[in-house]
Amino acid sequence: MAPNNDNDDDTSLEKYNVDWTGHYRGSSSIVVRPKSTEEVSRILSYCHKRRIGVVPQGGNTGLVGGSVGIGGEVILSLEKMNNIECYGKKDGSVIRADAGCILEELQNYAAKNGNLVPVDLGAKGSCQIGGNVSTNAGGVYYYRYGSLHANVLGLEVVTPTGDVLNLGYDPVSHLKDNTGYHLKHLFIGGEGTLGVVTKVSLRCPPLPVSRGAMWVTCASLSDVVRVLTLARTDHLNEILAAFEFMDRDVLELVRAAYPSIRFPLDIGNVTPATTINNDTIIDPYSILIETHGSDNNHDREKLESFFECIMEEGLVVDGVMAQNLGQIEDFWKIRELCNPATAAMGYVYKYDISLAAIDFDSFIHDMKVRLIDASHDQQKAASSDKNLICGNWGHIIDGNLHCNIVSPNSFERDSELLKIIDEGIFEEVMKRNGSISAEHGLGQYKNEYMTRIKTPSTLRAMYDIKRVFDPHGIMNPGKYLPEPSAESSPE
Amino acid sequence: MAPNNDNDDDTSLEKYNVDWTGHYRGSSSIVVRPKSTEEVSRILSYCHKRRIGVVPQGGNTGLVGGSVGIGGEVILSLEKMNNIECYGKKDGSVIRADAGCILEELQNYAAKNGNLVPVDLGAKGSCQIGGNVSTNAGGVYYYRYGSLHANVLGLEVVTPTGDVLNLGYDPVSHLKDNTGYHLKHLFIGGEGTLGVVTKVSLRCPPLPVSRGAMWVTCASLSDVVRVLTLARTDHLNEILAAFEFMDRDVLELVRAAYPSIRFPLDIGNVTPATTINNDTIIDPYSILIETHGSDNNHDREKLESFFECIMEEGLVVDGVMAQNLGQIEDFWKIRELCNPATAAMGYVYKYDISLAAIDFDSFIHDMKVRLIDASHDQQKAASSDKNLICGNWGHIIDGNLHCNIVSPNSFERDSELLKIIDEGIFEEVMKRNGSISAEHGLGQYKNEYMTRIKTPSTLRAMYDIKRVFDPHGIMNPGKYLPEPSAESSPE
């Protein structure tokens, strides 16, 4: 069977060849959109025999170039496999779906059954659950509901030889099934390099009956960390669902890009706001806290006592509690605009790192020092008068920092500058024993770091695993693992 | 280097050769007790070169014969590697420890830092964290805090070639590190067949400030399931920590084995207890519910409103709330006596299965019918007048049933009877799309089922993984995977 090139015309290939970032571009001339596991199996088997590279593609919303080709590979889009099949009608606590289901549709479906899909991220309107699983997506409720390694109960995957592996998916996905090896975890975050995830079953907790939120600002990151500790342990504890931080630099970009946006503290706040030209001065650090619980009164009491405590201890400059669901959404809107606001101002060098929360402060400081130097060099070279802007936000409760470096008014990536920033980030992360990828993954961007962050024996084991499933190396070639060097080759 | 046989005398081998069940017995004459990863590496490398079988051994508390040899393998005991190294002093939320640490000691250490080790089970006084990880232990708080796949942040493992793999353990274990492959999951529940887990880091949630508990009884399993659903979704939700059920059969064994034990409803209860000879009649099903929260008043209100609701809806026969921590411990004591009480009455055929909670009822019924037949046959053969007793308890909230079949007054395993019960359990589980091992694992007991529960391609992938790490098959031989047949051999 030859793969069926079912595109209407060539122009339609564009959306499959360019990803969300606009930066990563493949040159595939064939896109296949199978409608069943059986078709995926036939496609992979065909390509395996002929050594044809295959790039599995979900919503194409990744940030490391993992979902487009590096050359002319076949794109295998999962978009036509999008059935949702609920198991356990009584409580809907297990949801089973095809890999191509849009995350938001899955969320809506689960919500109708009173359940929450335990992964949520900005791209939910276009990302697919298979892509979420393959990239081990994190998101804003990770602290509360856990990783996909915690929540994926089963997978169906197709390996390059065309074998369909039923990894706890069929006929029923159990919360507990201790008949290993637990192979599904290789495909969670495997970025399509071992096979194609075709079906996913997820554990879904009950939809929270009560949602609360609070927006507070702090003068320093050490205060943010103390607020975080108090929220996690003493006050919000079991109702804490999200704890996000944003720094002034990124919120100034949000205000610049979306001038009509009202910030939570522009409206109702504890201390009178300082304003310049009618704009409230943005405090150094803003925190968005969300709670999920089952009793509105209890949750409100907890939030109020928490707020009193952090005010009394002088940890926050200002704060406001959401009075209704609409205000919670308004808070999140600001947080969600961080990403597009940076993108609106110029080319964004995006980083996604793990650090101990207490190290965020010195990391950001040291990166800014590096950027001042880089800006000076760049200005000399490009006669630009714009400094690089370093805007930071992220899931500080997970130790996950999204560090975004914006080159204002320049929408092209500068390869020289990229190298400088990449290396700066890498050094500052390593110095603090961090991880260079908290949730974005490796793709074709971070893969070259693997030899620097993994020991030779660990890397060798990874190559061995790759060979087990994909002996001809057809799956997502040129990504994830770097080309093996002599020393990391099999003995 | 020759492995150092550091036993004082031969008699001391007994405890390494016989496991907790007393049934599985190896004939090892060499036990090595390395004190460091380096020593583990040298031992494995030595055995690998000489094709000597090695059995990694933790607390020897497993139930499927995974931790003793099938013959004269070298026993590699982790008991001398038991340092606890806390990371993140500020909040102690990540605990790092050698594999040989006793679980309870780890729990106590974490508690001093205000944290909870997210795994807890009856054997905590002797089981080791490395064994917990290697067997993917579940336990009573699994629903609330998640599996070890969710909570293990990093592992250090040694493979048979002597390679030390640092799988997210050193230098810092991050909540998020998305630089895959996520190999640690192969060793979680790998039962020592791929290598030896030497170090473990775990995510530890805050120790609950407020603990509550309730003991209620139901007339039917369908009522138990309705109580469960209400607890999970509407009433206890985010504070629900454990939901255990016990049936009358097992509680009658507890009373018989421990006549002085007072049951919660013997003391204070809602409806006057019916008694016969001063013994309260035990209701058909008992439920132990525990809550973990951060506010005593809130939790008590939730428990009370929940109790009112289930009483009003007529779902429970009777119930009592624990008034203090001592009473919570008393409730758990009953639950923990289920295991020794069955063992005190005769040989126990132990099963640990996953089913949808709504299927527990018909499963138990159908098993009892099978057992009546088996008892009749056995009585004919053995002139015994004792019927087999089927006592059931378990983590019904996880769909996890511990089905224990006791052969009264006979403490020897009857191989004929074993075969009959094994097959009965297997058929009844398969009929309901269940799993034959929810948490106990495979060992040398369940491994032969693998060809019946995994597809050939999945099994083939497992053999391939095994060969990657353990090409000579020295690690825990004769366990986990069955001997490969011709059809499951590599192509």
Short mmCIF file of N, CA and C in Angstrom, two decimals, chain A residues 246-253 281-286 392:
data_model
loop_
_atom_site.label_atom_id
_atom_site.label_comp_id
_atom_site.label_asym_id
_atom_site.label_seq_id
_atom_site.Cartn_x
_atom_site.Cartn_y
_atom_site.Cartn_z
N MET A 246 4.26 35.99 37.52
CA MET A 246 4.61 36.80 36.35
C MET A 246 5.44 37.96 36.85
N ASP A 247 6.49 38.32 36.13
CA ASP A 247 7.25 39.47 36.62
C ASP A 247 6.81 40.75 35.90
N ARG A 248 7.28 41.87 36.41
CA ARG A 248 6.85 43.16 35.87
C ARG A 248 7.20 43.29 34.39
N ASP A 249 8.36 42.74 34.01
CA ASP A 249 8.78 42.89 32.61
C ASP A 249 7.76 42.30 31.65
N VAL A 250 7.25 41.13 31.98
CA VAL A 250 6.31 40.53 31.03
C VAL A 250 4.96 41.25 31.11
N LEU A 251 4.57 41.68 32.31
CA LEU A 251 3.26 42.36 32.40
C LEU A 251 3.30 43.72 31.72
N GLU A 252 4.46 44.33 31.69
CA GLU A 252 4.55 45.58 30.92
C GLU A 252 4.39 45.31 29.43
N LEU A 253 4.91 44.18 28.99
CA LEU A 253 4.70 43.80 27.59
C LEU A 253 3.22 43.53 27.31
N ILE A 281 1.23 51.62 38.35
CA ILE A 281 2.58 51.05 38.32
C ILE A 281 2.47 49.57 38.63
N ILE A 282 3.09 48.77 37.84
CA ILE A 282 3.00 47.32 38.06
C ILE A 282 4.04 46.92 39.11
N ASP A 283 3.58 46.20 40.13
CA ASP A 283 4.51 45.75 41.16
C ASP A 283 5.48 44.73 40.56
N PRO A 284 6.62 44.54 41.24
CA PRO A 284 7.66 43.69 40.64
C PRO A 284 7.19 42.27 40.28
N TYR A 285 6.41 41.65 41.16
CA TYR A 285 5.98 40.27 40.89
C TYR A 285 4.50 40.11 41.16
N SER A 286 3.81 39.48 40.24
CA SER A 286 2.39 39.21 40.42
C SER A 286 2.18 37.71 40.51
N ASN A 392 9.48 37.12 32.40
CA ASN A 392 9.44 35.80 33.05
C ASN A 392 8.08 35.51 33.65
#
